[in-house]
C-alpha positions as semicolon CSV with decimal commas, in nm:
position;residue;x (nm);y (nm);z (nm)
1;M;3,471;11,841;19,064
2;R;3,808;11,690;19,100
3;M;4,127;11,912;19,110
4;V;4,504;11,854;19,144
5;T;4,659;12,141;19,342
6;T;4,982;12,281;19,477
7;E;4,812;12,582;19,675
8;N;4,848;12,614;20,033
9;Q;5,163;12,396;20,106
10;R;5,182;12,476;20,486
11;Y;4,803;12,311;20,528
12;M;4,844;12,044;20,288
13;G;5,177;11,934;20,468
14;D;5,007;11,976;20,836
15;W;4,726;11,729;20,678
16;L;4,952;11,487;20,555
17;V;5,144;11,479;20,893
18;R;4,810;11,448;21,052
19;M;4,721;11,131;20,806
20;M;5,046;10,965;20,816
21;N;5,061;11,046;21,196
22;Y;5,444;11,117;21,134
23;P;5,653;11,433;21,106
24;L;5,814;11,528;20,784
25;P;6,080;11,802;20,696
26;E;5,980;12,128;20,681
27;E;6,099;12,145;20,286
28;T;5,818;11,891;20,191
29;V;5,603;11,987;19,896
30;C;5,307;11,844;19,850
31;I;5,069;11,775;19,557
32;G;4,714;11,766;19,653
33;Q;4,353;11,601;19,517
34;E;4,058;11,790;19,627
35;I;3,711;11,659;19,553
36;D;3,420;11,913;19,537
37;G;3,641;12,117;19,729
38;V;3,740;11,898;20,026
39;L;4,111;11,767;20,069
40;A;4,103;11,388;19,968
41;A;4,489;11,293;19,893
42;V;4,814;11,443;19,953
43;V;5,167;11,321;19,817
44;G;5,444;11,470;19,978
45;F;5,824;11,470;19,840
46;C;6,085;11,564;20,080
47;S;6,449;11,446;20,174
48;F;6,604;11,599;19,849
49;M;6,920;11,446;19,685
50;P;7,036;11,560;19,320
51;N;6,940;11,205;19,184
52;A;6,648;11,105;19,444
53;C;6,395;11,217;19,673
54;Q;6,108;11,055;19,907
55;M;5,761;11,025;19,808
56;H;5,447;11,010;20,105
57;I;5,102;10,930;20,051
58;A;4,805;11,017;20,248
59;T;4,436;10,974;20,174
60;V;4,095;10,997;20,310
61;D;3,988;10,623;20,373
62;E;3,636;10,499;20,172
63;V;3,720;10,772;19,915
64;N;3,791;10,748;19,517
65;W;4,102;10,987;19,530
66;M;4,294;10,858;19,247
67;S;4,311;11,027;18,912
68;K;4,509;11,038;18,605
69;D;4,596;11,394;18,702
70;L;4,735;11,344;19,009
71;L;4,924;11,043;18,904
72;W;5,079;11,212;18,616
73;A;5,150;11,516;18,854
74;C;5,295;11,321;19,128
75;F;5,513;11,157;18,900
76;D;5,616;11,451;18,658
77;Y;5,714;11,693;18,954
78;P;6,013;11,453;19,081
79;F;6,125;11,327;18,741
80;N;6,112;11,594;18,502
81;V;6,085;11,918;18,721
82;L;6,321;11,785;18,972
83;G;6,493;11,556;18,742
84;V;6,564;11,294;18,978
85;K;6,652;10,964;18,871
86;V;6,457;10,777;19,178
87;I;6,180;10,805;19,426
88;L;6,197;10,642;19,748
89;G;5,930;10,507;19,978
90;Q;5,967;10,379;20,333
91;I;5,653;10,189;20,465
92;C;5,607;9,979;20,760
93;A;5,590;9,577;20,668
94;S;5,303;9,537;20,841
95;N;5,098;9,823;20,641
96;E;4,978;9,559;20,375
97;D;4,790;9,847;20,199
98;A;5,051;10,073;20,171
99;L;5,252;9,817;20,027
100;R;4,986;9,710;19,797
101;L;4,946;10,084;19,654
102;N;5,272;10,120;19,595
103;R;5,337;9,807;19,405
104;H;5,015;9,896;19,166
105;L;5,259;10,226;19,092
106;G;5,521;10,044;19,017
107;F;5,737;10,052;19,313
108;K;5,972;9,774;19,407
109;V;6,093;9,629;19,717
110;V;6,502;9,748;19,710
111;A;6,554;9,651;20,095
112;E;6,374;9,537;20,429
113;I;6,540;9,639;20,780
114;P;6,443;9,473;21,077
115;D;6,320;9,701;21,356
116;A;6,393;10,023;21,135
117;H;6,067;10,130;21,192
118;M;5,834;10,288;21,475
119;D;5,611;10,011;21,436
120;G;5,798;9,693;21,303
121;D;6,035;9,644;21,035
122;L;6,103;9,893;20,759
123;V;6,047;9,845;20,358
124;I;6,240;10,046;20,152
125;M;6,059;10,065;19,780
126;A;6,195;10,272;19,458
127;M;6,114;10,334;19,130
128;R;6,332;10,469;18,860
129;S;6,217;10,720;18,580
130;E;6,257;10,491;18,324
131;D;5,999;10,215;18,486
132;C;5,743;10,485;18,548
133;R;5,475;10,450;18,349
134;W;5,245;10,725;18,446
135;L;5,455;10,995;18,285
136;D;5,260;10,865;17,937
137;I;4,915;10,879;18,022
138;N;4,669;11,083;17,869
139;C;4,520;11,365;18,110
140;P;4,421;11,727;18,076
141;L;4,668;11,830;18,323
142;R;4,986;11,700;18,111
143;K;4,814;11,829;17,773
144;L;4,782;12,160;17,945
145;K;5,180;12,171;18,032
146;E;5,231;12,084;17,716
147;N;5,064;12,363;17,555
């Protein structure tokens, strides 16, 4: 059974940091995807500004972690709950899987900075609220919020 969760923020934040091998700010807010009671993915939000925030995604390899509920929740939170206009992602240029995932989600490359990532060049990707197709998907979690 799949379940989107915001419970145990500290645990999910620690899990996200371990999976990414990268520290995140204390104020990071996490949304998790559990499958049969086991955490399979965490999406973290941090670096909050009036019109933007950063998004970080970590998953367990070889697990089909993505669900409509998770996708909707991960874009509803920054765009509708926080009211930001733009979500930013920072990815190492050599991380082709992360770049592919972000492009699939609808992020666009807005900058590339040589040598800015600890493992090489840094790619900055962004998604604007008006370009987010995930807010309109039909899913049980969205219906629950609307009622």
